[in-house]
PDB file of C-alpha atoms in Angstrom:
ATOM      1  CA  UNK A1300     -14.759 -10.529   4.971  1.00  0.00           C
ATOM      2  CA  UNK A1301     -14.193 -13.811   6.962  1.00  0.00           C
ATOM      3  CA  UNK A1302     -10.835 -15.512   5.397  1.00  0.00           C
ATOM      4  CA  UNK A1303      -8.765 -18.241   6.412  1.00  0.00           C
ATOM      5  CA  UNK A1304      -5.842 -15.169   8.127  1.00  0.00           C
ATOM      6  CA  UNK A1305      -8.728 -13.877  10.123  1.00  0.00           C
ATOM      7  CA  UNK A1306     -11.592 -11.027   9.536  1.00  0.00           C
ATOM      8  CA  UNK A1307     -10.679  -8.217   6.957  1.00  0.00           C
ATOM      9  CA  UNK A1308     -13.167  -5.107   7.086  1.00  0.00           C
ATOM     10  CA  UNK A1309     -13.319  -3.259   4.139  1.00  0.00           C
ATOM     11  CA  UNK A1310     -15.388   0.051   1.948  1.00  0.00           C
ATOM     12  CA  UNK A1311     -16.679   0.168  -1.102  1.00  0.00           C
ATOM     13  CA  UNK A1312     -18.326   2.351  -2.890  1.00  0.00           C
ATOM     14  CA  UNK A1313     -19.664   2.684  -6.738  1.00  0.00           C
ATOM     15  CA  UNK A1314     -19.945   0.484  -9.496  1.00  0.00           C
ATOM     16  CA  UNK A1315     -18.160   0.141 -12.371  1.00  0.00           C
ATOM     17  CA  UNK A1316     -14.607  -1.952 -13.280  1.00  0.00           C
ATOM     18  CA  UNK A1317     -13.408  -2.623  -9.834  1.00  0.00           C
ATOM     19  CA  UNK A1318     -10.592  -0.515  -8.434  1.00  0.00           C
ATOM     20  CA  UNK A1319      -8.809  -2.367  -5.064  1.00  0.00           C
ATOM     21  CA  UNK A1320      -6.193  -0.010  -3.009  1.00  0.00           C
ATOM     22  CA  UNK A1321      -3.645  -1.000  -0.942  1.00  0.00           C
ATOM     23  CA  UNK A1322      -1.816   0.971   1.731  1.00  0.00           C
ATOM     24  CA  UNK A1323       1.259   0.457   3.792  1.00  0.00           C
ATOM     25  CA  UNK A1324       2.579   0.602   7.175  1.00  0.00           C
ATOM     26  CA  UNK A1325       0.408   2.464  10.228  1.00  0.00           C
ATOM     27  CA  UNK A1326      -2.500   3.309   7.593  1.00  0.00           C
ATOM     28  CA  UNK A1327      -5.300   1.512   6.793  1.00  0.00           C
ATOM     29  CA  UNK A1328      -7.558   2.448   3.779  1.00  0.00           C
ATOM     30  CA  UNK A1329      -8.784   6.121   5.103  1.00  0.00           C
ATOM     31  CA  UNK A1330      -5.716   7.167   3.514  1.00  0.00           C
ATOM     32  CA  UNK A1331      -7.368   6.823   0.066  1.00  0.00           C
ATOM     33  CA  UNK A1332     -10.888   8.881   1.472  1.00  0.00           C
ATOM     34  CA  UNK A1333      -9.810  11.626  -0.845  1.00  0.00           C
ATOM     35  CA  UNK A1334      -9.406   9.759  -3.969  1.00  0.00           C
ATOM     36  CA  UNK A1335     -12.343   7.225  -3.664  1.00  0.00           C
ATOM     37  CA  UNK A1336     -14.865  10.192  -3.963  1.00  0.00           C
ATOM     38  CA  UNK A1337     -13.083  10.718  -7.900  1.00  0.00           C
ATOM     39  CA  UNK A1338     -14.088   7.761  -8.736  1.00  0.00           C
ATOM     40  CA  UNK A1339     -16.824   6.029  -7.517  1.00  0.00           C
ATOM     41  CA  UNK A1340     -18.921   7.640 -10.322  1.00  0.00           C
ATOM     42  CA  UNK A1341     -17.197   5.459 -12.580  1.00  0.00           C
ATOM     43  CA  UNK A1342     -15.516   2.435 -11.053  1.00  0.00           C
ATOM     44  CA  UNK A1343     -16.377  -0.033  -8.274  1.00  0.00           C
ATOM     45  CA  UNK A1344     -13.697   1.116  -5.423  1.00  0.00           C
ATOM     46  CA  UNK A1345     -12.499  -1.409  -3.282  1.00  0.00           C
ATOM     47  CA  UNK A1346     -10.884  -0.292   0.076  1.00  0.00           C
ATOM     48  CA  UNK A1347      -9.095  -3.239   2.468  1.00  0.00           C
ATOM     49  CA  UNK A1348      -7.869  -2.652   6.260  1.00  0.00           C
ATOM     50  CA  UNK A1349      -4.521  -4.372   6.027  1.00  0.00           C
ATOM     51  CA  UNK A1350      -3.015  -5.971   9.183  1.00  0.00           C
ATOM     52  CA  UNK A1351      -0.150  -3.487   9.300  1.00  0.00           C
ATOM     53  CA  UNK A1352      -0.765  -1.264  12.467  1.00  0.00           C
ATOM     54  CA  UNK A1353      -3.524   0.521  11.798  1.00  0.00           C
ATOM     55  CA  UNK A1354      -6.348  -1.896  11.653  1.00  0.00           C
ATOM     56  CA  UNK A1355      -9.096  -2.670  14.129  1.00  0.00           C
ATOM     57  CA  UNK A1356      -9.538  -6.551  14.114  1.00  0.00           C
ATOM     58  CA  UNK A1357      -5.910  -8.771  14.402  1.00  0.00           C
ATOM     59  CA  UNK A1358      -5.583 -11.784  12.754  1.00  0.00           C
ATOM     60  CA  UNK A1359      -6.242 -14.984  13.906  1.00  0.00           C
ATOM     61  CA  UNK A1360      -2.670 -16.340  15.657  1.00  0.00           C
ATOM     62  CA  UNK A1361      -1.133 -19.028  13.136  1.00  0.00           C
ATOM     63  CA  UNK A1362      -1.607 -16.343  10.404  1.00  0.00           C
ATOM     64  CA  UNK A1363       1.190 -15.674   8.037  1.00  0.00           C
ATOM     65  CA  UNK A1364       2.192 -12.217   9.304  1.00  0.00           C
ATOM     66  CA  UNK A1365       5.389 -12.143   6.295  1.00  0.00           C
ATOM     67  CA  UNK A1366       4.798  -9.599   3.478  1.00  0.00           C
ATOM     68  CA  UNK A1367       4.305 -12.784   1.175  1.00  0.00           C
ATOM     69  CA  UNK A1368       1.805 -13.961   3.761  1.00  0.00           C
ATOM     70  CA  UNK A1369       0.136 -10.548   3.807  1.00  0.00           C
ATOM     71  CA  UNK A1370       0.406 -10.217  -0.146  1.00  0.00           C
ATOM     72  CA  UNK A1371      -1.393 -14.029  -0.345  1.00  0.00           C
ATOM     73  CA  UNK A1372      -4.048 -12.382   2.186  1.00  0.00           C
ATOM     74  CA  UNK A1373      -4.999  -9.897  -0.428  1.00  0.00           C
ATOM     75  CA  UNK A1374      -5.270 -12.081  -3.489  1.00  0.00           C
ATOM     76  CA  UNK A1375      -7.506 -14.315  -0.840  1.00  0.00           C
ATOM     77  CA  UNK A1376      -9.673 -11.286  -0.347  1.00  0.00           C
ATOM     78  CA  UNK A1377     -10.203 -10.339  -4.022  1.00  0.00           C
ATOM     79  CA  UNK A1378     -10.517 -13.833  -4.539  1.00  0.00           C
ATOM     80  CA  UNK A1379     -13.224 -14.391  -1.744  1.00  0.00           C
ATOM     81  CA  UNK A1380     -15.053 -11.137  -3.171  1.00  0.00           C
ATOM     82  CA  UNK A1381     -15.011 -12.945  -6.539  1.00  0.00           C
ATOM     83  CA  UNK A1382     -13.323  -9.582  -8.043  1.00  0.00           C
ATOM     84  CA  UNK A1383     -11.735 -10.505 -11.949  1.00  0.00           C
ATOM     85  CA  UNK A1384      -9.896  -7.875 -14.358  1.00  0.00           C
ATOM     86  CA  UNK A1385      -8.954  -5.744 -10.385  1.00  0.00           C
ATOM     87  CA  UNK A1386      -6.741  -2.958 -11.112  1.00  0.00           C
ATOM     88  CA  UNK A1387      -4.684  -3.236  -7.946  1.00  0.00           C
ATOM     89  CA  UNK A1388      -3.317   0.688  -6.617  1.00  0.00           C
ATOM     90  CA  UNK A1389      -0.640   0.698  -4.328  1.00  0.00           C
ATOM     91  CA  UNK A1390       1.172   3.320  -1.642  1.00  0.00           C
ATOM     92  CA  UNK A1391       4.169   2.614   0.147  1.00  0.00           C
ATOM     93  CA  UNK A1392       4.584  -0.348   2.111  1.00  0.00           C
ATOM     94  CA  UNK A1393       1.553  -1.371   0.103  1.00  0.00           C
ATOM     95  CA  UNK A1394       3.248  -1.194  -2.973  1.00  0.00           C
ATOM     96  CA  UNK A1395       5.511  -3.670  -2.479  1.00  0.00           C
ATOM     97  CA  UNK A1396       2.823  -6.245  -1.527  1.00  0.00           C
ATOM     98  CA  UNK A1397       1.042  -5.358  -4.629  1.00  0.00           C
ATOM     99  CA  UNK A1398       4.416  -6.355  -6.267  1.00  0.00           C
ATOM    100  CA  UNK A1399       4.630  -9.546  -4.729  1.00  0.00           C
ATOM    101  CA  UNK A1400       0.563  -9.986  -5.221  1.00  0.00           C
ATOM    102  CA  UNK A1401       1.385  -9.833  -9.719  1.00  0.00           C
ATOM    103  CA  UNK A1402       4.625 -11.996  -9.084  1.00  0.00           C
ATOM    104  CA  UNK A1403       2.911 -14.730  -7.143  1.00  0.00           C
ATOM    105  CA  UNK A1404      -0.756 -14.261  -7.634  1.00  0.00           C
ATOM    106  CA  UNK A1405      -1.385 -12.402 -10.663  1.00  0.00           C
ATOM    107  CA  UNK A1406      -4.732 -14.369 -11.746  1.00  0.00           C
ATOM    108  CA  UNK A1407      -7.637 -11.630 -10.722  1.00  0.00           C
ATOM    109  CA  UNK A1408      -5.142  -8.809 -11.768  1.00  0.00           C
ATOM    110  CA  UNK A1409      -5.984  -6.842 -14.798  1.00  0.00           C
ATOM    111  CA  UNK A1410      -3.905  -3.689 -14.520  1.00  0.00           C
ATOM    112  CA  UNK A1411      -1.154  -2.544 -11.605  1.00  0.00           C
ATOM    113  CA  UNK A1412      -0.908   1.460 -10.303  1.00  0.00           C
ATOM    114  CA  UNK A1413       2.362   2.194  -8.293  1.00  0.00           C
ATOM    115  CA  UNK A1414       2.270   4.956  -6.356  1.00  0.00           C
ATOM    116  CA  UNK A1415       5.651   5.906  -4.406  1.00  0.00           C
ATOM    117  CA  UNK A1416       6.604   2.078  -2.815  1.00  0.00           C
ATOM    118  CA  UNK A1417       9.315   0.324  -1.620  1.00  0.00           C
ATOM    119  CA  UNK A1418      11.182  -1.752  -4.573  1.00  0.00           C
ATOM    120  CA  UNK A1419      13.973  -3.763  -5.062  1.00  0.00           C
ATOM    121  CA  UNK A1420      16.810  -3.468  -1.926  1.00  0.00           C
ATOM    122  CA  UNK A1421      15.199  -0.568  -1.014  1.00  0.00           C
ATOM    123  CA  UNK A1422      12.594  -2.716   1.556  1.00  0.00           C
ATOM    124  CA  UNK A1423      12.202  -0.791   4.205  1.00  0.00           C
ATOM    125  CA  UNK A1424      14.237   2.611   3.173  1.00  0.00           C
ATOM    126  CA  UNK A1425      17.215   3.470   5.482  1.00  0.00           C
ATOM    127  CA  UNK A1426      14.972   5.712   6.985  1.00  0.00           C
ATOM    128  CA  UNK A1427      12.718   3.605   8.785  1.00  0.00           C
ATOM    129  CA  UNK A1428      14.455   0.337   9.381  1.00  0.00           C
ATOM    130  CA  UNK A1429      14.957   1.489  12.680  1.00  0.00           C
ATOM    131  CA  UNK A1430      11.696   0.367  12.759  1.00  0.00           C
ATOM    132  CA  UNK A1431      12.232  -3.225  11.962  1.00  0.00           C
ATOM    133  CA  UNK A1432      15.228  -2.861  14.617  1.00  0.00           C
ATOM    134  CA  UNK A1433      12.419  -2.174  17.415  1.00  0.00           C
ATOM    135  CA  UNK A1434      10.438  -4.263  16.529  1.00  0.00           C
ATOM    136  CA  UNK A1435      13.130  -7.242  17.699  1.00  0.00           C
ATOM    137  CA  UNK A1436      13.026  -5.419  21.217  1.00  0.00           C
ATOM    138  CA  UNK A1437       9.782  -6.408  23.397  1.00  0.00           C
ATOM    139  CA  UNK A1438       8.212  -3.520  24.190  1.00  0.00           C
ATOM    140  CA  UNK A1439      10.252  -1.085  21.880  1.00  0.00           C
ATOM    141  CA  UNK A1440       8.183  -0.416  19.189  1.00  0.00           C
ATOM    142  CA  UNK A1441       4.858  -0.057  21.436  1.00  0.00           C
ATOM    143  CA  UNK A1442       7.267   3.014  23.526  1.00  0.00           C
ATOM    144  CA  UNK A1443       8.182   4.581  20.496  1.00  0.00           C
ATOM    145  CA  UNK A1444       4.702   4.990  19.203  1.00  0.00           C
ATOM    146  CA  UNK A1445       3.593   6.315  22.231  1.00  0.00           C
ATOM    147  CA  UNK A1446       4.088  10.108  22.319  1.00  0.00           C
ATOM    148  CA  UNK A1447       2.074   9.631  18.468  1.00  0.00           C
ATOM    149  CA  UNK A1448      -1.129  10.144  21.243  1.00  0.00           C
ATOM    150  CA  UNK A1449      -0.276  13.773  20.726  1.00  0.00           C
ATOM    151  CA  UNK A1450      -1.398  15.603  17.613  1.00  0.00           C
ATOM    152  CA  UNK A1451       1.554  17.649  17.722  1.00  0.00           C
ATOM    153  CA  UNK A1452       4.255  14.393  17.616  1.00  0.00           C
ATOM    154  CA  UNK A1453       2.274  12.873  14.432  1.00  0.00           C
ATOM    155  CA  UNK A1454       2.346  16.135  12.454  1.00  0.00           C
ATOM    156  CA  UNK A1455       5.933  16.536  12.995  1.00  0.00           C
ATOM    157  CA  UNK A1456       9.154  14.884  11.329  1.00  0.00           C
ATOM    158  CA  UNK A1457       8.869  12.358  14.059  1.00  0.00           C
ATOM    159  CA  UNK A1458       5.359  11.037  12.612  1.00  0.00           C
ATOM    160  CA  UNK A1459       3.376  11.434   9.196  1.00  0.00           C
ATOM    161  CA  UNK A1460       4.947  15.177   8.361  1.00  0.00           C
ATOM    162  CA  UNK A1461       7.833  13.521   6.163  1.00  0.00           C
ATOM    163  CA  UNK A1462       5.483  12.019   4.119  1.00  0.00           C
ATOM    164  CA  UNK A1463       3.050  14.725   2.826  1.00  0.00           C
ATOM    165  CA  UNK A1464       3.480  18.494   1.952  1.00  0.00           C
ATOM    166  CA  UNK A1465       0.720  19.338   3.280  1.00  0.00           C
ATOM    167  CA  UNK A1466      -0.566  18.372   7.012  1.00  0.00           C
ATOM    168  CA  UNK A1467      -2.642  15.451   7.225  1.00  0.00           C
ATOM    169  CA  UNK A1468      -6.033  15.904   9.306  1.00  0.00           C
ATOM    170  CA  UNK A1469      -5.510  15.094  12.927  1.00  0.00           C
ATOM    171  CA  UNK A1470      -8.450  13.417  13.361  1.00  0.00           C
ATOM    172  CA  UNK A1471      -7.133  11.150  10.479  1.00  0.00           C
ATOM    173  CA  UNK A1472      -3.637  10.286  11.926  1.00  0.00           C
ATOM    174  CA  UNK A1473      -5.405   9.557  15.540  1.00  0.00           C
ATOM    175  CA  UNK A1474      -7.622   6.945  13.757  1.00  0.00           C
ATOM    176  CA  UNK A1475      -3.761   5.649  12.487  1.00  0.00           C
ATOM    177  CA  UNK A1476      -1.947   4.995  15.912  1.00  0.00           C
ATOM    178  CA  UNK A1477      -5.336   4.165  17.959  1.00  0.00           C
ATOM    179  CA  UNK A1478      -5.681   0.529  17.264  1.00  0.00           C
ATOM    180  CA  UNK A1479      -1.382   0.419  17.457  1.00  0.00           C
ATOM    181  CA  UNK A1480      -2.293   1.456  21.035  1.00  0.00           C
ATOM    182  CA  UNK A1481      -4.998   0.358  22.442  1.00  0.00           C
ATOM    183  CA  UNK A1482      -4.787  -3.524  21.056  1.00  0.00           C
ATOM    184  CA  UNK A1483      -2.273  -5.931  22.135  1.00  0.00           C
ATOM    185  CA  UNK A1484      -3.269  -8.255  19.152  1.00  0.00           C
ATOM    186  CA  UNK A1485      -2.818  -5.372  16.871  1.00  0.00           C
ATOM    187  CA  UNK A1486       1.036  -4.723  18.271  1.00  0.00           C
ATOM    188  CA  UNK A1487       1.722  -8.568  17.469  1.00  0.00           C
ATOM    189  CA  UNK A1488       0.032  -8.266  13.622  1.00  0.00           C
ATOM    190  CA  UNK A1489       2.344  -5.492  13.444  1.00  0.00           C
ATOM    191  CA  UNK A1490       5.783  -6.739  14.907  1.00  0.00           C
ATOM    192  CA  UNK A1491       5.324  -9.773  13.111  1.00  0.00           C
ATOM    193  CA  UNK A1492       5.150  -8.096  10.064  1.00  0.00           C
ATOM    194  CA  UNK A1493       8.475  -6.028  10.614  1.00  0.00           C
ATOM    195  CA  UNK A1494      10.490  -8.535  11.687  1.00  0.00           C
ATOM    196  CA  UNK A1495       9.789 -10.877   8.519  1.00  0.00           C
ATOM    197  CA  UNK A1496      10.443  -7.775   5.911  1.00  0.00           C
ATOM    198  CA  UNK A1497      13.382  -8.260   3.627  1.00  0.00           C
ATOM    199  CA  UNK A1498      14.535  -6.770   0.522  1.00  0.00           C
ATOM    200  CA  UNK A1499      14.945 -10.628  -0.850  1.00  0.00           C
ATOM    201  CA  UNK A1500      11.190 -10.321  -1.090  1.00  0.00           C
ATOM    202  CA  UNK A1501      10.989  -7.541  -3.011  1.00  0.00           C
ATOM    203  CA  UNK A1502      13.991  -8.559  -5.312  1.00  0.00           C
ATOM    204  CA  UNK A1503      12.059 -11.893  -5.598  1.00  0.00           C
ATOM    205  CA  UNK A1504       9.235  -9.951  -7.053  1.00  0.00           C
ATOM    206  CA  UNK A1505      10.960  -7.889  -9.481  1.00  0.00           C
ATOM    207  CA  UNK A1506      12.641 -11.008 -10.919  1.00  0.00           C
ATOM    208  CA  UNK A1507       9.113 -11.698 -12.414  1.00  0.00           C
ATOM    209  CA  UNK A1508       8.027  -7.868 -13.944  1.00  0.00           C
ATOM    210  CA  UNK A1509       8.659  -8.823 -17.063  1.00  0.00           C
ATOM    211  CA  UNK A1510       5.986 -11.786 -17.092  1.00  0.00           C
ATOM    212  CA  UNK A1511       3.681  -9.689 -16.060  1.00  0.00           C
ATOM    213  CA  UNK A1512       2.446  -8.026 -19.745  1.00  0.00           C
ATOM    214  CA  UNK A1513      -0.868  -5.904 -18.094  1.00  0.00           C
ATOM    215  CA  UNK A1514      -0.451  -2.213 -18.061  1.00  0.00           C
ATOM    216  CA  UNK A1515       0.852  -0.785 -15.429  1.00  0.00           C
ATOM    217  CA  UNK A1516       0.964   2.915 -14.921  1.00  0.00           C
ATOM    218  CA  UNK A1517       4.012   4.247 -12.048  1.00  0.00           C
ATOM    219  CA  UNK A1518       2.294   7.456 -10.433  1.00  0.00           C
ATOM    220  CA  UNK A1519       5.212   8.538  -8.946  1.00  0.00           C
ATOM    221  CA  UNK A1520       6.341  12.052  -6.392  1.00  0.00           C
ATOM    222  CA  UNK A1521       9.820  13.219  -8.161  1.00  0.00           C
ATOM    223  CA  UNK A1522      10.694  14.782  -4.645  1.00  0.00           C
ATOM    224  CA  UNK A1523       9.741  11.759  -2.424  1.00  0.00           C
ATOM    225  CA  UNK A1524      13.188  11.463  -0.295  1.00  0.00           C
ATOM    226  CA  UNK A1525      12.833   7.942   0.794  1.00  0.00           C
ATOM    227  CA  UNK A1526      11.354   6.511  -2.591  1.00  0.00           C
ATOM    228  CA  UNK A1527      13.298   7.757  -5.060  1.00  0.00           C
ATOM    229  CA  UNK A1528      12.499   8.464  -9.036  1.00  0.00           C
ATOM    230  CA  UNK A1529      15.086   5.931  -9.816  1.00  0.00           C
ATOM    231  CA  UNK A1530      13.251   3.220  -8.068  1.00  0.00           C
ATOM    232  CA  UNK A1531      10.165   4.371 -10.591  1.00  0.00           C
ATOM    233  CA  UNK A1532      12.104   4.652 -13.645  1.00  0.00           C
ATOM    234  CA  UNK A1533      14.024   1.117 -12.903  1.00  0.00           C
ATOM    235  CA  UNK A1534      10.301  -0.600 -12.713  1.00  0.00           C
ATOM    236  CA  UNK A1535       9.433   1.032 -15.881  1.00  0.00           C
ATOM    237  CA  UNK A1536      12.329  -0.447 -17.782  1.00  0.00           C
ATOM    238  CA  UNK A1537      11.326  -3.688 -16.156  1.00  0.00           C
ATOM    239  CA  UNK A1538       8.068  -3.803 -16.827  1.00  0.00           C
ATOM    240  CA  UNK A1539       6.951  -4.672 -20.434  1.00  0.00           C
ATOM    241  CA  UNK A1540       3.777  -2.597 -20.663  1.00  0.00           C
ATOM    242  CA  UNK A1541       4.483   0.281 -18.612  1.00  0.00           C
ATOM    243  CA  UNK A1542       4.050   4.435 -18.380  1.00  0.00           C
ATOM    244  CA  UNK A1543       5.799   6.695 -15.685  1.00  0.00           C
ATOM    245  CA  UNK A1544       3.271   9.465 -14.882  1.00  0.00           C
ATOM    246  CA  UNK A1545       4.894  12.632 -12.349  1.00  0.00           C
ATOM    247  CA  UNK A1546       2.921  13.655  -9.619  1.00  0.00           C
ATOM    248  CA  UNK A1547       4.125  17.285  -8.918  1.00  0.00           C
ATOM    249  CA  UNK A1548       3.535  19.138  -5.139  1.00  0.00           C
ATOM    250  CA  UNK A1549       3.435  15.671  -3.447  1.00  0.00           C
ATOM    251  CA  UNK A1550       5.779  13.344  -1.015  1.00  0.00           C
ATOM    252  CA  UNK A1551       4.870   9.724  -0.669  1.00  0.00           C
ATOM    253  CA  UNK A1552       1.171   9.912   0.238  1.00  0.00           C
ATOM    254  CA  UNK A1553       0.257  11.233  -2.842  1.00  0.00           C
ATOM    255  CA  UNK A1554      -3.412  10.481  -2.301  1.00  0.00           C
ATOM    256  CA  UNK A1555      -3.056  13.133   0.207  1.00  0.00           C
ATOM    257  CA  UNK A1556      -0.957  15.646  -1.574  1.00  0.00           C
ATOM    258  CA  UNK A1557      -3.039  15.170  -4.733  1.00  0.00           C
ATOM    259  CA  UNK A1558      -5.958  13.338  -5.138  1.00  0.00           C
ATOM    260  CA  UNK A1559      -7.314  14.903  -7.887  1.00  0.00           C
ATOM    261  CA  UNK A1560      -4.342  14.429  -9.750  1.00  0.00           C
ATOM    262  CA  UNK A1561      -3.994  10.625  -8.821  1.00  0.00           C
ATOM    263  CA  UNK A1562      -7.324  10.211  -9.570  1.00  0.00           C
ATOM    264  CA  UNK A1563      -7.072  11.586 -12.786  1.00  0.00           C
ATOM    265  CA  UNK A1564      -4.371   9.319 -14.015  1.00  0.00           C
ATOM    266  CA  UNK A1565      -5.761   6.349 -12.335  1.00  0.00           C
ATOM    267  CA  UNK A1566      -9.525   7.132 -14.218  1.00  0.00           C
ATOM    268  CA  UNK A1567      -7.477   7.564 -17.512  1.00  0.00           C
ATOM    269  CA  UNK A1568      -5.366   4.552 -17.369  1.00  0.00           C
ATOM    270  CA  UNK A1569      -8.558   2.002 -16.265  1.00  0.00           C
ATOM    271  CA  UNK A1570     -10.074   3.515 -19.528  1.00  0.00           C
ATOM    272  CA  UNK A1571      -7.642   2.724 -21.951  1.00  0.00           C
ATOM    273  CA  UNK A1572      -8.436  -0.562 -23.695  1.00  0.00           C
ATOM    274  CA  UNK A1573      -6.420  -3.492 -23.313  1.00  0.00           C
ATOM    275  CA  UNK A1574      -3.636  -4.741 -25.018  1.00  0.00           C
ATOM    276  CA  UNK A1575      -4.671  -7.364 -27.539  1.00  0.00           C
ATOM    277  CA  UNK A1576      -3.192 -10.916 -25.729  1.00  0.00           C
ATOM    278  CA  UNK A1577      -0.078 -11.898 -27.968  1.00  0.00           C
ATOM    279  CA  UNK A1578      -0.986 -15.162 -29.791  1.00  0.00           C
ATOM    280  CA  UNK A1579       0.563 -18.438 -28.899  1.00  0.00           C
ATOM    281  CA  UNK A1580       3.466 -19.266 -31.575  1.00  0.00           C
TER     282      UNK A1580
END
């Protein structure tokens, strides 16, 4: 998909009420392979690249590279697809786009699904804002991700192992850091983006939850340690029309962890009918 940011590539499979997913940081949509297959019986599943490490083609230079920027990229693309009533999924990084995507862009959005995200202050977690740090050094971040060339280094604590309970393919994580490595123009998509993140994004986008009266169902990982339930439970409160589902056995990739599961919820929750629109007083 040509847009005005540059050249998205994208799957989709099935047919049905469309279904767009959103990832986060060093991902792009293969981490939503095992869920897709759940689905596309049903619904119409709709599976961006993101600029945010792990994508193939970099955008063109004067893009907006900000998590706003990258949040208006996505409504372009749903837009540009001519997508209307898109229940919009998100994981991680992703998730907090999709936040700022209802807040500033909610036009094409029927229904939201929050995985565990970033939220509120919490944008990046304490955990990886050493990673925004590098990413203000020339050269920094692109030496750090280096030793993730060895399978060993991206299963470990050092690379994807915090986020799943159970080992992610290797051949999947490879396709992850490849295009970090290998493409200059990807390192800048993804520096860019780093260096713009701020938790006065995310705050921004919470200060409009409660005008956003879709359903929105919080699949959350009670024992994800860098996205806590609280964040989950806090959204729920905010939120006018939302559930909290718990996803049990899982960390933050839950599509990973527990695709059936996800699936499951997400199948259930596209089902439901709509809430009757309030009339105008």
């Amino acid at each position: 998909m040509r847009l005005e940011q540059g050249t998205i590539r994208y799957r989709e499979r099935g047919s049905g009420p469309t279904i767009v997913f959103i990832h986060g940081l060093l991902v792009h949509g293969g981490l939503w392979r095992k869920v897709v297959p759940e689905l596309e019986r049903d619904f119409r599943c709709v599976v961006p690249d993101l600029p945010l490490g792990s994508h193939d083609l970099p955008l063109n230079p004067d893009a907006d590279r900000s998590p706003p920027g990258i949040a208006r990229l996505i409504a372009d693309f749903v837009a540009a697809l001519e997508l209307q009533d898109v229940t919009l999924v998100g994981n991680d990084t992703g998730g907090a786009l999709s936040q700022m995507v209802i807040a500033n862009h909610p036009e094409r959005i029927g229904r939201l699904v929050l995985t565990p995200c970033d939220a509120y202050e919490n944008f990046l977690p304490p955990a990886f804002r050493p990673l925004q740090w590098l990413a203000h050094v020339p050269g920094a971040l692109t030496a750090l991700v280096q030793p993730a060339r060895l399978a060993a280094i991206r299963r470990s604590p050092l690379g994807y192992g915090v986020l799943t309970v159970r080992p992610i393919d290797a051949a999947v994580t490879e396709s992850y850091v490849r295009p970090f490595l290998r493409d200059r123009g990807v390192r800048r998509d993804t520096v860019a983006f780093l260096r713009k993140i701020s938790p006065r994004d995310t705050l921004a986008a919470a200060d409009h939850f409660a005008e956003f009266d879709r359903p929105v169902l919080i699949a959350w990982a009670p024992k994800d340690r860098f996205f806590k339930l609280k964040y989950a439970e806090r959204m729920l409160d905010a939120f006018p029309n939302a559930r909290l589902e718990k996803v049990e056995d899982a960390l933050t990739f839950v599509s990973e962890d527990q695709p059936e599961r996800l699936a499951e919820l997400i199948a259930a929750f596209v089902r439901e009918p709509a809430p009757a629109a309030t009339a105008a007083p």
